[in-house]
Short mmCIF file of C-alpha atoms in Angstrom, two decimals:
data_model
loop_
_atom_site.label_atom_id
_atom_site.label_comp_id
_atom_site.label_asym_id
_atom_site.label_seq_id
_atom_site.Cartn_x
_atom_site.Cartn_y
_atom_site.Cartn_z
CA UNK S 198 -79.95 -17.52 -17.53
CA UNK S 199 -77.43 -16.91 -14.74
CA UNK S 200 -74.97 -19.63 -13.74
CA UNK S 201 -72.54 -19.73 -10.81
CA UNK S 202 -69.29 -21.63 -10.53
CA UNK S 203 -68.46 -23.66 -7.42
CA UNK S 204 -66.91 -21.64 -4.62
CA UNK S 205 -63.20 -21.73 -3.99
CA UNK S 206 -62.58 -20.86 -0.35
CA UNK S 207 -58.97 -19.73 0.11
CA UNK S 208 -56.84 -19.07 3.14
CA UNK S 209 -53.36 -17.69 2.62
CA UNK S 210 -50.37 -18.44 4.86
CA UNK S 211 -48.19 -15.42 4.17
CA UNK S 212 -45.33 -16.79 6.29
CA UNK S 213 -45.08 -20.02 4.26
CA UNK S 214 -45.97 -18.28 0.99
CA UNK S 215 -48.76 -20.79 0.27
CA UNK S 216 -52.48 -20.54 -0.24
CA UNK S 217 -54.71 -23.39 0.90
CA UNK S 218 -58.21 -23.89 -0.46
CA UNK S 219 -61.22 -26.16 -0.62
CA UNK S 220 -63.87 -26.35 -3.33
CA UNK S 221 -67.39 -25.82 -2.02
CA UNK S 222 -70.79 -26.15 -3.57
CA UNK S 223 -72.28 -22.90 -4.81
CA UNK S 224 -73.71 -20.67 -2.05
CA UNK S 225 -72.93 -23.10 0.78
CA UNK S 226 -69.98 -21.50 2.60
CA UNK S 227 -72.06 -18.61 3.94
CA UNK S 228 -74.78 -21.05 5.01
CA UNK S 229 -72.16 -23.18 6.80
CA UNK S 230 -70.74 -20.11 8.54
CA UNK S 231 -74.23 -19.30 9.84
CA UNK S 232 -74.74 -22.94 10.88
CA UNK S 233 -71.40 -24.76 11.47
CA UNK S 234 -73.31 -27.91 12.45
CA UNK S 235 -74.29 -28.31 8.80
CA UNK S 236 -72.66 -31.54 7.51
CA UNK S 237 -69.46 -30.84 5.57
CA UNK S 238 -70.59 -33.32 2.91
CA UNK S 239 -73.28 -30.77 1.98
CA UNK S 240 -70.71 -27.98 1.73
CA UNK S 241 -67.51 -29.22 0.10
CA UNK S 242 -67.03 -31.33 -3.01
CA UNK S 243 -64.38 -33.51 -1.39
CA UNK S 244 -62.26 -33.90 1.72
CA UNK S 245 -59.21 -32.71 -0.23
CA UNK S 246 -57.38 -29.57 0.77
CA UNK S 247 -55.47 -28.03 -2.10
CA UNK S 248 -52.54 -25.66 -2.02
CA UNK S 249 -50.37 -23.61 -4.31
CA UNK S 250 -47.30 -21.52 -3.85
CA UNK S 251 -48.16 -17.84 -4.02
CA UNK S 252 -47.14 -16.35 -7.35
CA UNK S 253 -47.40 -19.67 -9.21
CA UNK S 254 -50.46 -18.59 -11.22
CA UNK S 255 -52.76 -21.02 -9.45
CA UNK S 256 -50.93 -24.28 -10.20
CA UNK S 257 -52.43 -26.29 -7.36
CA UNK S 258 -52.16 -29.76 -5.93
CA UNK S 259 -53.46 -31.64 -2.91
CA UNK S 260 -51.67 -30.31 0.16
CA UNK S 261 -49.21 -32.69 1.79
CA UNK S 262 -49.58 -33.83 5.39
CA UNK S 263 -46.36 -31.97 6.22
CA UNK S 264 -47.81 -28.71 4.86
CA UNK S 265 -51.02 -29.22 6.83
CA UNK S 266 -49.13 -30.04 10.03
CA UNK S 267 -46.82 -27.06 9.66
CA UNK S 268 -49.55 -24.57 8.82
CA UNK S 269 -52.61 -25.83 10.71
CA UNK S 270 -50.87 -27.88 13.44
CA UNK S 271 -52.92 -30.93 12.43
CA UNK S 272 -53.27 -33.38 9.56
CA UNK S 273 -56.98 -33.93 10.27
CA UNK S 274 -58.57 -32.81 7.01
CA UNK S 275 -61.94 -32.14 8.66
CA UNK S 276 -60.37 -29.69 11.11
CA UNK S 277 -58.38 -28.02 8.32
CA UNK S 278 -61.47 -27.72 6.09
CA UNK S 279 -63.41 -26.12 8.95
CA UNK S 280 -60.57 -23.65 9.54
CA UNK S 281 -60.48 -22.69 5.86
CA UNK S 282 -64.27 -22.39 5.63
CA UNK S 283 -64.34 -20.22 8.76
CA UNK S 284 -61.61 -17.76 7.85
CA UNK S 285 -61.08 -18.10 4.11
CA UNK S 286 -62.05 -15.75 1.32
CA UNK S 287 -64.80 -16.96 -0.99
CA UNK S 288 -64.22 -16.78 -4.74
CA UNK S 289 -67.03 -17.59 -7.14
CA UNK S 290 -68.01 -16.35 -10.58
CA UNK S 291 -71.39 -15.64 -12.07
CA UNK S 292 -71.98 -15.58 -15.78
CA UNK S 293 -74.90 -15.06 -18.09
CA UNK S 294 -75.71 -17.52 -20.81
CA UNK S 295 -78.47 -16.88 -23.29
CA UNK S 296 -79.71 -20.44 -23.54
CA UNK S 297 -82.69 -19.63 -25.76
CA UNK S 298 -80.64 -17.83 -28.42
CA UNK S 299 -77.96 -20.52 -28.38
CA UNK S 300 -80.59 -23.24 -28.69
CA UNK S 301 -82.17 -21.39 -31.62
CA UNK S 302 -78.76 -20.98 -33.27
CA UNK S 303 -78.00 -24.68 -32.82
CA UNK S 304 -81.38 -25.65 -34.27
CA UNK S 305 -80.87 -23.36 -37.26
CA UNK S 306 -77.40 -24.83 -37.87
CA UNK S 307 -78.78 -28.37 -37.65
CA UNK S 308 -81.59 -27.50 -40.04
CA UNK S 309 -79.13 -26.00 -42.53
CA UNK S 310 -76.91 -29.08 -42.28
CA UNK S 311 -79.90 -31.37 -42.83
CA UNK S 312 -81.02 -29.35 -45.86
CA UNK S 313 -77.52 -29.48 -47.35
CA UNK S 314 -77.27 -33.24 -46.71
CA UNK S 315 -80.66 -33.80 -48.28
CA UNK S 316 -79.65 -31.79 -51.35
CA UNK S 317 -76.43 -33.77 -51.74
CA UNK S 318 -78.28 -37.07 -51.30
CA UNK S 319 -80.92 -36.08 -53.88
CA UNK S 320 -78.23 -35.08 -56.37
CA UNK S 321 -76.31 -38.32 -55.78
CA UNK S 322 -79.47 -40.36 -56.19
CA UNK S 323 -80.19 -38.60 -59.49
CA UNK S 324 -76.67 -39.40 -60.70
CA UNK S 325 -77.07 -43.06 -59.76
CA UNK S 326 -80.43 -43.25 -61.56
CA UNK S 327 -78.86 -41.70 -64.64
CA UNK S 328 -75.95 -44.12 -64.51
CA UNK S 329 -78.21 -47.15 -64.06
CA UNK S 330 -80.59 -46.06 -66.85
CA UNK S 331 -77.66 -46.46 -69.27
CA UNK S 332 -77.75 -50.22 -68.62
CA UNK S 333 -81.43 -50.67 -69.47
#
């Protein structure tokens, strides 16, 4: 089964040395670009714009109003999100997960654990019976 991560739509301000990004639902940025009247609530996870300093290995935080004003000439998050969605690069990962084989493995492990627990319980019960029979 194929899974996709949410999209991270990034726009880099080379002059400031910062990258700004929003987190979008899977496969929605391209749809929004084709139809910008699509409600943003259907595209992005939140109204937050994140940023990180280039070269900081992706340590991000919510962008400050000063950063937004300096870079985008506005602090209106809706306008900034639209700018990033329009011009940003889309990053998303796909990965395969063999659900059936993992389910089978989990069921086999659970069955083995149940068998072991049953064996231990049977042995303990036998020991208790033997102990109690000494009193009668």
